[in-house]
């Protein structure tokens, strides 16, 4: 499987890259970013893109991709205003989606949205997330999977400190009990990769569905990696 990761420097996107590079089923990862990544691997290619409103220059590269893993976005608390939130959460995502749908007509798309996304939501971020979901569905139909996680704890840290992480950290040992409301970046990343490697999940998926998909992915990846290692050691049986 060949995948594109959108938003690879964010909390979830970084986790997708980390987890994906441990999966021998993934032939290559194309990470689209504004800057080089800290991760290196023969299976990881970084495409540095200055203008996220125009993905056309990446059309050929995207044409070789089977699955888009979209974790691009900005937290409402980070956005300067509603216009900036819409630009990143909706416009950038749709710019990639339109090029992907043309360059690779059979491509699948997984969008990490948010718990509470609703067209009639009382908060602007919820309406914008729902609008993005709607517009993606118009392009991809059944080839779209939407994840709606609640609060996501950054297992590997966060580039810009967020006070909410400090508040939530003491609750993480009780994550299974509070699964309806909280999750973590590794769990969400594994659920996204579960979809990308052929697994199924309800769409839109809430925290409980995300956790179940992540557990299934972890088991499937472990089995695949063992089989791959065995084949490498005994090429005559592969």
PDB file of C-alpha atoms in Angstrom:
ATOM      1  CA  UNK A   1       0.000   0.000   0.000  1.00  0.00           C
ATOM      2  CA  UNK A   2       1.209   3.492  -0.878  1.00  0.00           C
ATOM      3  CA  UNK A   3      -0.114   6.323   1.245  1.00  0.00           C
ATOM      4  CA  UNK A   4      -0.039  10.094   1.456  1.00  0.00           C
ATOM      5  CA  UNK A   5       0.074  11.714   4.887  1.00  0.00           C
ATOM      6  CA  UNK A   6      -1.322  15.224   5.073  1.00  0.00           C
ATOM      7  CA  UNK A   7      -0.410  17.145   8.208  1.00  0.00           C
ATOM      8  CA  UNK A   8       2.654  15.027   9.138  1.00  0.00           C
ATOM      9  CA  UNK A   9       4.075  17.554  11.612  1.00  0.00           C
ATOM     10  CA  UNK A  10       0.928  17.668  13.747  1.00  0.00           C
ATOM     11  CA  UNK A  11       0.151  15.461  16.717  1.00  0.00           C
ATOM     12  CA  UNK A  12      -1.790  12.811  14.784  1.00  0.00           C
ATOM     13  CA  UNK A  13       0.090  13.146  11.504  1.00  0.00           C
ATOM     14  CA  UNK A  14       3.432  12.627  13.217  1.00  0.00           C
ATOM     15  CA  UNK A  15       2.022   9.527  14.918  1.00  0.00           C
ATOM     16  CA  UNK A  16       0.797   8.192  11.571  1.00  0.00           C
ATOM     17  CA  UNK A  17       4.301   8.511  10.125  1.00  0.00           C
ATOM     18  CA  UNK A  18       5.874   6.864  13.193  1.00  0.00           C
ATOM     19  CA  UNK A  19       3.415   3.971  13.193  1.00  0.00           C
ATOM     20  CA  UNK A  20       3.294   3.559   9.433  1.00  0.00           C
ATOM     21  CA  UNK A  21       7.051   3.177   9.132  1.00  0.00           C
ATOM     22  CA  UNK A  22       6.783   0.167  11.453  1.00  0.00           C
ATOM     23  CA  UNK A  23       4.347  -1.581   9.092  1.00  0.00           C
ATOM     24  CA  UNK A  24       5.966  -3.742   6.413  1.00  0.00           C
ATOM     25  CA  UNK A  25       2.700  -3.754   4.430  1.00  0.00           C
ATOM     26  CA  UNK A  26       3.166  -0.075   3.608  1.00  0.00           C
ATOM     27  CA  UNK A  27       5.457   0.216   0.601  1.00  0.00           C
ATOM     28  CA  UNK A  28       5.833   3.986   0.816  1.00  0.00           C
ATOM     29  CA  UNK A  29       4.666   7.075   2.647  1.00  0.00           C
ATOM     30  CA  UNK A  30       4.461  10.432   0.899  1.00  0.00           C
ATOM     31  CA  UNK A  31       4.342  13.180   3.534  1.00  0.00           C
ATOM     32  CA  UNK A  32       3.231  16.602   2.323  1.00  0.00           C
ATOM     33  CA  UNK A  33       4.586  19.311   4.573  1.00  0.00           C
ATOM     34  CA  UNK A  34       5.753  22.901   4.657  1.00  0.00           C
ATOM     35  CA  UNK A  35       9.145  21.775   5.953  1.00  0.00           C
ATOM     36  CA  UNK A  36      11.334  18.665   6.095  1.00  0.00           C
ATOM     37  CA  UNK A  37      10.429  16.041   8.687  1.00  0.00           C
ATOM     38  CA  UNK A  38      12.597  14.770  11.517  1.00  0.00           C
ATOM     39  CA  UNK A  39      11.880  11.186  10.463  1.00  0.00           C
ATOM     40  CA  UNK A  40      13.965   9.432   7.824  1.00  0.00           C
ATOM     41  CA  UNK A  41      13.405   6.124   6.062  1.00  0.00           C
ATOM     42  CA  UNK A  42      13.898   4.703   2.566  1.00  0.00           C
ATOM     43  CA  UNK A  43      10.108   4.284   2.514  1.00  0.00           C
ATOM     44  CA  UNK A  44       9.398   7.914   3.469  1.00  0.00           C
ATOM     45  CA  UNK A  45       9.328  10.728   0.930  1.00  0.00           C
ATOM     46  CA  UNK A  46       8.671  14.306   1.999  1.00  0.00           C
ATOM     47  CA  UNK A  47       7.170  16.723  -0.495  1.00  0.00           C
ATOM     48  CA  UNK A  48       7.711  20.277   0.708  1.00  0.00           C
ATOM     49  CA  UNK A  49       4.795  22.406  -0.476  1.00  0.00           C
ATOM     50  CA  UNK A  50       4.735  26.158   0.068  1.00  0.00           C
ATOM     51  CA  UNK A  51       1.147  26.790  -1.030  1.00  0.00           C
ATOM     52  CA  UNK A  52      -1.445  24.403   0.398  1.00  0.00           C
ATOM     53  CA  UNK A  53      -4.181  25.948  -1.711  1.00  0.00           C
ATOM     54  CA  UNK A  54      -2.638  24.377  -4.828  1.00  0.00           C
ATOM     55  CA  UNK A  55      -1.604  20.701  -4.933  1.00  0.00           C
ATOM     56  CA  UNK A  56      -1.413  20.472  -8.722  1.00  0.00           C
ATOM     57  CA  UNK A  57       2.394  20.309  -8.771  1.00  0.00           C
ATOM     58  CA  UNK A  58       2.114  17.063  -6.770  1.00  0.00           C
ATOM     59  CA  UNK A  59      -0.384  15.516  -9.160  1.00  0.00           C
ATOM     60  CA  UNK A  60       2.012  12.910 -10.550  1.00  0.00           C
ATOM     61  CA  UNK A  61       3.198  11.836  -7.103  1.00  0.00           C
ATOM     62  CA  UNK A  62      -0.358  11.658  -5.764  1.00  0.00           C
ATOM     63  CA  UNK A  63      -1.309   9.586  -8.795  1.00  0.00           C
ATOM     64  CA  UNK A  64       0.877   6.788  -7.432  1.00  0.00           C
ATOM     65  CA  UNK A  65      -0.893   6.826  -4.049  1.00  0.00           C
ATOM     66  CA  UNK A  66      -3.637   4.420  -2.946  1.00  0.00           C
ATOM     67  CA  UNK A  67      -4.797   6.145   0.233  1.00  0.00           C
ATOM     68  CA  UNK A  68      -4.782   9.658   1.708  1.00  0.00           C
ATOM     69  CA  UNK A  69      -4.433   9.885   5.482  1.00  0.00           C
ATOM     70  CA  UNK A  70      -5.511  13.406   6.345  1.00  0.00           C
ATOM     71  CA  UNK A  71      -4.626  14.709   9.780  1.00  0.00           C
ATOM     72  CA  UNK A  72      -4.262  18.291   8.615  1.00  0.00           C
ATOM     73  CA  UNK A  73      -5.891  20.879  10.799  1.00  0.00           C
ATOM     74  CA  UNK A  74      -5.472  23.401  13.537  1.00  0.00           C
ATOM     75  CA  UNK A  75      -6.982  23.491  16.999  1.00  0.00           C
ATOM     76  CA  UNK A  76      -9.562  26.199  17.549  1.00  0.00           C
ATOM     77  CA  UNK A  77      -7.426  27.578  20.389  1.00  0.00           C
ATOM     78  CA  UNK A  78      -4.479  27.987  17.977  1.00  0.00           C
ATOM     79  CA  UNK A  79      -6.392  29.772  15.225  1.00  0.00           C
ATOM     80  CA  UNK A  80      -6.121  33.534  15.007  1.00  0.00           C
ATOM     81  CA  UNK A  81      -9.709  33.759  13.818  1.00  0.00           C
ATOM     82  CA  UNK A  82     -12.473  31.787  12.110  1.00  0.00           C
ATOM     83  CA  UNK A  83     -11.117  32.596   8.647  1.00  0.00           C
ATOM     84  CA  UNK A  84      -7.752  31.024   9.432  1.00  0.00           C
ATOM     85  CA  UNK A  85      -9.415  27.951  10.943  1.00  0.00           C
ATOM     86  CA  UNK A  86     -11.538  27.515   7.798  1.00  0.00           C
ATOM     87  CA  UNK A  87      -8.549  28.008   5.502  1.00  0.00           C
ATOM     88  CA  UNK A  88      -6.551  25.218   7.135  1.00  0.00           C
ATOM     89  CA  UNK A  89      -9.317  22.830   8.183  1.00  0.00           C
ATOM     90  CA  UNK A  90     -11.454  23.073   5.063  1.00  0.00           C
ATOM     91  CA  UNK A  91      -9.751  24.830   2.155  1.00  0.00           C
ATOM     92  CA  UNK A  92      -6.352  23.123   2.390  1.00  0.00           C
ATOM     93  CA  UNK A  93      -7.946  19.706   2.830  1.00  0.00           C
ATOM     94  CA  UNK A  94     -10.237  20.199  -0.142  1.00  0.00           C
ATOM     95  CA  UNK A  95      -7.367  21.451  -2.323  1.00  0.00           C
ATOM     96  CA  UNK A  96      -5.597  18.128  -1.752  1.00  0.00           C
ATOM     97  CA  UNK A  97      -8.793  16.117  -2.176  1.00  0.00           C
ATOM     98  CA  UNK A  98      -9.623  17.625  -5.561  1.00  0.00           C
ATOM     99  CA  UNK A  99      -6.191  16.868  -7.008  1.00  0.00           C
ATOM    100  CA  UNK A 100      -6.167  13.385  -5.471  1.00  0.00           C
ATOM    101  CA  UNK A 101      -9.558  12.516  -6.971  1.00  0.00           C
ATOM    102  CA  UNK A 102      -8.314  13.437 -10.449  1.00  0.00           C
ATOM    103  CA  UNK A 103      -4.775  12.054 -10.224  1.00  0.00           C
ATOM    104  CA  UNK A 104      -5.865   8.750  -8.663  1.00  0.00           C
ATOM    105  CA  UNK A 105      -9.589   8.146  -9.374  1.00  0.00           C
ATOM    106  CA  UNK A 106      -9.798   5.023  -7.184  1.00  0.00           C
ATOM    107  CA  UNK A 107      -8.033   6.612  -4.215  1.00  0.00           C
ATOM    108  CA  UNK A 108      -9.443   6.300  -0.694  1.00  0.00           C
ATOM    109  CA  UNK A 109      -9.463   9.198   1.766  1.00  0.00           C
ATOM    110  CA  UNK A 110      -9.466   9.134   5.567  1.00  0.00           C
ATOM    111  CA  UNK A 111     -10.230  12.424   7.300  1.00  0.00           C
ATOM    112  CA  UNK A 112      -9.530  12.992  10.997  1.00  0.00           C
ATOM    113  CA  UNK A 113     -12.388  15.286  11.972  1.00  0.00           C
ATOM    114  CA  UNK A 114     -13.539  15.902  15.538  1.00  0.00           C
ATOM    115  CA  UNK A 115     -16.100  14.816  18.106  1.00  0.00           C
ATOM    116  CA  UNK A 116     -19.062  17.161  17.906  1.00  0.00           C
ATOM    117  CA  UNK A 117     -18.757  18.039  14.227  1.00  0.00           C
ATOM    118  CA  UNK A 118     -22.238  19.063  13.089  1.00  0.00           C
ATOM    119  CA  UNK A 119     -23.663  21.239  10.335  1.00  0.00           C
ATOM    120  CA  UNK A 120     -25.995  22.890  12.847  1.00  0.00           C
ATOM    121  CA  UNK A 121     -23.427  23.034  15.645  1.00  0.00           C
ATOM    122  CA  UNK A 122     -23.437  25.990  17.983  1.00  0.00           C
ATOM    123  CA  UNK A 123     -19.686  26.489  17.527  1.00  0.00           C
ATOM    124  CA  UNK A 124     -17.996  27.576  14.311  1.00  0.00           C
ATOM    125  CA  UNK A 125     -15.335  24.861  14.430  1.00  0.00           C
ATOM    126  CA  UNK A 126     -17.999  22.143  14.574  1.00  0.00           C
ATOM    127  CA  UNK A 127     -19.794  23.568  11.540  1.00  0.00           C
ATOM    128  CA  UNK A 128     -16.555  23.913   9.546  1.00  0.00           C
ATOM    129  CA  UNK A 129     -15.501  20.321  10.347  1.00  0.00           C
ATOM    130  CA  UNK A 130     -18.935  19.088   9.245  1.00  0.00           C
ATOM    131  CA  UNK A 131     -18.735  21.136   6.056  1.00  0.00           C
ATOM    132  CA  UNK A 132     -15.377  19.554   5.255  1.00  0.00           C
ATOM    133  CA  UNK A 133     -16.820  16.084   5.851  1.00  0.00           C
ATOM    134  CA  UNK A 134     -19.756  16.902   3.566  1.00  0.00           C
ATOM    135  CA  UNK A 135     -17.581  18.248   0.771  1.00  0.00           C
ATOM    136  CA  UNK A 136     -15.207  15.277   0.964  1.00  0.00           C
ATOM    137  CA  UNK A 137     -18.149  12.876   0.774  1.00  0.00           C
ATOM    138  CA  UNK A 138     -19.337  14.651  -2.366  1.00  0.00           C
ATOM    139  CA  UNK A 139     -16.001  13.766  -3.991  1.00  0.00           C
ATOM    140  CA  UNK A 140     -15.209  10.321  -2.592  1.00  0.00           C
ATOM    141  CA  UNK A 141     -18.535   8.817  -1.533  1.00  0.00           C
ATOM    142  CA  UNK A 142     -17.994   5.346  -0.059  1.00  0.00           C
ATOM    143  CA  UNK A 143     -14.216   5.790  -0.448  1.00  0.00           C
ATOM    144  CA  UNK A 144     -14.254   8.315   2.412  1.00  0.00           C
ATOM    145  CA  UNK A 145     -13.766   7.338   6.048  1.00  0.00           C
ATOM    146  CA  UNK A 146     -14.307   9.955   8.759  1.00  0.00           C
ATOM    147  CA  UNK A 147     -12.917   9.672  12.268  1.00  0.00           C
ATOM    148  CA  UNK A 148     -14.322  11.918  14.991  1.00  0.00           C
ATOM    149  CA  UNK A 149     -12.022  11.564  17.991  1.00  0.00           C
ATOM    150  CA  UNK A 150     -12.526  13.491  21.194  1.00  0.00           C
ATOM    151  CA  UNK A 151      -9.610  15.064  23.023  1.00  0.00           C
ATOM    152  CA  UNK A 152      -6.338  13.599  21.657  1.00  0.00           C
ATOM    153  CA  UNK A 153      -3.454  13.332  24.095  1.00  0.00           C
ATOM    154  CA  UNK A 154      -0.081  13.855  22.317  1.00  0.00           C
ATOM    155  CA  UNK A 155       1.895  10.686  23.113  1.00  0.00           C
ATOM    156  CA  UNK A 156       5.035  12.082  21.483  1.00  0.00           C
ATOM    157  CA  UNK A 157       4.520  15.670  22.595  1.00  0.00           C
ATOM    158  CA  UNK A 158       3.299  18.749  20.799  1.00  0.00           C
ATOM    159  CA  UNK A 159       5.307  21.406  18.958  1.00  0.00           C
ATOM    160  CA  UNK A 160       3.384  24.229  20.592  1.00  0.00           C
ATOM    161  CA  UNK A 161       2.493  23.697  24.273  1.00  0.00           C
ATOM    162  CA  UNK A 162      -1.206  23.475  25.085  1.00  0.00           C
ATOM    163  CA  UNK A 163      -2.486  24.006  28.610  1.00  0.00           C
ATOM    164  CA  UNK A 164      -5.180  21.394  28.060  1.00  0.00           C
ATOM    165  CA  UNK A 165      -2.566  18.635  27.902  1.00  0.00           C
ATOM    166  CA  UNK A 166      -1.461  19.485  31.417  1.00  0.00           C
ATOM    167  CA  UNK A 167      -5.044  19.312  32.631  1.00  0.00           C
ATOM    168  CA  UNK A 168      -5.746  16.035  30.855  1.00  0.00           C
ATOM    169  CA  UNK A 169      -2.505  14.191  31.644  1.00  0.00           C
ATOM    170  CA  UNK A 170      -3.679  12.925  35.097  1.00  0.00           C
ATOM    171  CA  UNK A 171      -6.763  11.430  33.430  1.00  0.00           C
ATOM    172  CA  UNK A 172      -4.905   9.346  30.835  1.00  0.00           C
ATOM    173  CA  UNK A 173      -4.475   6.296  33.129  1.00  0.00           C
ATOM    174  CA  UNK A 174      -8.286   6.156  33.103  1.00  0.00           C
ATOM    175  CA  UNK A 175      -8.505   6.399  29.318  1.00  0.00           C
ATOM    176  CA  UNK A 176     -10.459   3.144  28.945  1.00  0.00           C
ATOM    177  CA  UNK A 177     -13.072   4.370  31.434  1.00  0.00           C
ATOM    178  CA  UNK A 178     -13.281   7.782  29.794  1.00  0.00           C
ATOM    179  CA  UNK A 179     -13.022   6.393  26.254  1.00  0.00           C
ATOM    180  CA  UNK A 180     -16.080   8.262  25.075  1.00  0.00           C
ATOM    181  CA  UNK A 181     -14.307  11.589  25.565  1.00  0.00           C
ATOM    182  CA  UNK A 182     -10.529  11.083  25.407  1.00  0.00           C
ATOM    183  CA  UNK A 183      -8.043   9.193  23.283  1.00  0.00           C
ATOM    184  CA  UNK A 184      -4.385   9.562  22.278  1.00  0.00           C
ATOM    185  CA  UNK A 185      -2.414  10.217  19.125  1.00  0.00           C
ATOM    186  CA  UNK A 186      -1.090   6.662  18.766  1.00  0.00           C
ATOM    187  CA  UNK A 187      -4.582   5.172  18.968  1.00  0.00           C
ATOM    188  CA  UNK A 188      -5.973   7.562  16.351  1.00  0.00           C
ATOM    189  CA  UNK A 189      -2.979   6.984  14.069  1.00  0.00           C
ATOM    190  CA  UNK A 190      -3.412   3.224  14.252  1.00  0.00           C
ATOM    191  CA  UNK A 191      -7.114   3.545  13.438  1.00  0.00           C
ATOM    192  CA  UNK A 192      -6.263   5.623  10.370  1.00  0.00           C
ATOM    193  CA  UNK A 193      -3.675   3.052   9.297  1.00  0.00           C
ATOM    194  CA  UNK A 194      -6.219   0.285   9.894  1.00  0.00           C
ATOM    195  CA  UNK A 195      -8.378   1.874   7.211  1.00  0.00           C
ATOM    196  CA  UNK A 196      -5.396   2.394   4.931  1.00  0.00           C
ATOM    197  CA  UNK A 197      -4.358  -1.254   5.087  1.00  0.00           C
ATOM    198  CA  UNK A 198      -7.780  -2.617   4.218  1.00  0.00           C
ATOM    199  CA  UNK A 199      -9.497  -2.686   7.584  1.00  0.00           C
ATOM    200  CA  UNK A 200     -13.078  -1.557   8.024  1.00  0.00           C
ATOM    201  CA  UNK A 201     -14.496   0.912  10.512  1.00  0.00           C
ATOM    202  CA  UNK A 202     -17.813   2.682  10.957  1.00  0.00           C
ATOM    203  CA  UNK A 203     -17.854   6.132   9.371  1.00  0.00           C
ATOM    204  CA  UNK A 204     -18.075   8.503  11.078  1.00  0.00           C
ATOM    205  CA  UNK A 205     -16.238   6.724  13.884  1.00  0.00           C
ATOM    206  CA  UNK A 206     -16.217   7.897  17.479  1.00  0.00           C
ATOM    207  CA  UNK A 207     -13.627   7.145  20.149  1.00  0.00           C
ATOM    208  CA  UNK A 208     -14.846   3.619  20.890  1.00  0.00           C
ATOM    209  CA  UNK A 209     -14.793   2.600  17.222  1.00  0.00           C
ATOM    210  CA  UNK A 210     -11.394   4.231  16.834  1.00  0.00           C
ATOM    211  CA  UNK A 211     -10.011   2.265  19.785  1.00  0.00           C
ATOM    212  CA  UNK A 212     -11.351  -1.023  18.409  1.00  0.00           C
ATOM    213  CA  UNK A 213      -9.870  -0.331  14.968  1.00  0.00           C
ATOM    214  CA  UNK A 214      -6.526   0.574  16.530  1.00  0.00           C
ATOM    215  CA  UNK A 215      -6.440  -2.720  18.455  1.00  0.00           C
ATOM    216  CA  UNK A 216      -7.277  -4.697  15.304  1.00  0.00           C
ATOM    217  CA  UNK A 217      -4.573  -2.842  13.399  1.00  0.00           C
ATOM    218  CA  UNK A 218      -1.961  -3.529  16.063  1.00  0.00           C
ATOM    219  CA  UNK A 219      -2.632  -7.263  15.864  1.00  0.00           C
ATOM    220  CA  UNK A 220      -2.717  -7.349  12.056  1.00  0.00           C
ATOM    221  CA  UNK A 221       0.504  -5.346  11.773  1.00  0.00           C
ATOM    222  CA  UNK A 222       2.311  -7.607  14.214  1.00  0.00           C
ATOM    223  CA  UNK A 223       1.251 -10.707  12.276  1.00  0.00           C
ATOM    224  CA  UNK A 224       2.221  -9.169   8.946  1.00  0.00           C
ATOM    225  CA  UNK A 225       5.607  -8.084  10.243  1.00  0.00           C
ATOM    226  CA  UNK A 226       6.314 -11.580  11.572  1.00  0.00           C
ATOM    227  CA  UNK A 227       5.353 -13.087   8.219  1.00  0.00           C
ATOM    228  CA  UNK A 228       7.527 -10.568   6.398  1.00  0.00           C
ATOM    229  CA  UNK A 229      10.484 -11.323   8.647  1.00  0.00           C
ATOM    230  CA  UNK A 230      10.055 -15.031   8.063  1.00  0.00           C
ATOM    231  CA  UNK A 231       9.917 -14.514   4.293  1.00  0.00           C
ATOM    232  CA  UNK A 232      13.074 -12.401   4.391  1.00  0.00           C
ATOM    233  CA  UNK A 233      14.922 -15.096   6.353  1.00  0.00           C
ATOM    234  CA  UNK A 234      13.637 -17.868   4.075  1.00  0.00           C
ATOM    235  CA  UNK A 235      13.234 -16.312   0.630  1.00  0.00           C
ATOM    236  CA  UNK A 236      12.708 -19.697  -1.010  1.00  0.00           C
ATOM    237  CA  UNK A 237       9.387 -20.068   0.820  1.00  0.00           C
ATOM    238  CA  UNK A 238       8.110 -16.589   0.029  1.00  0.00           C
TER     239      UNK A 238
END
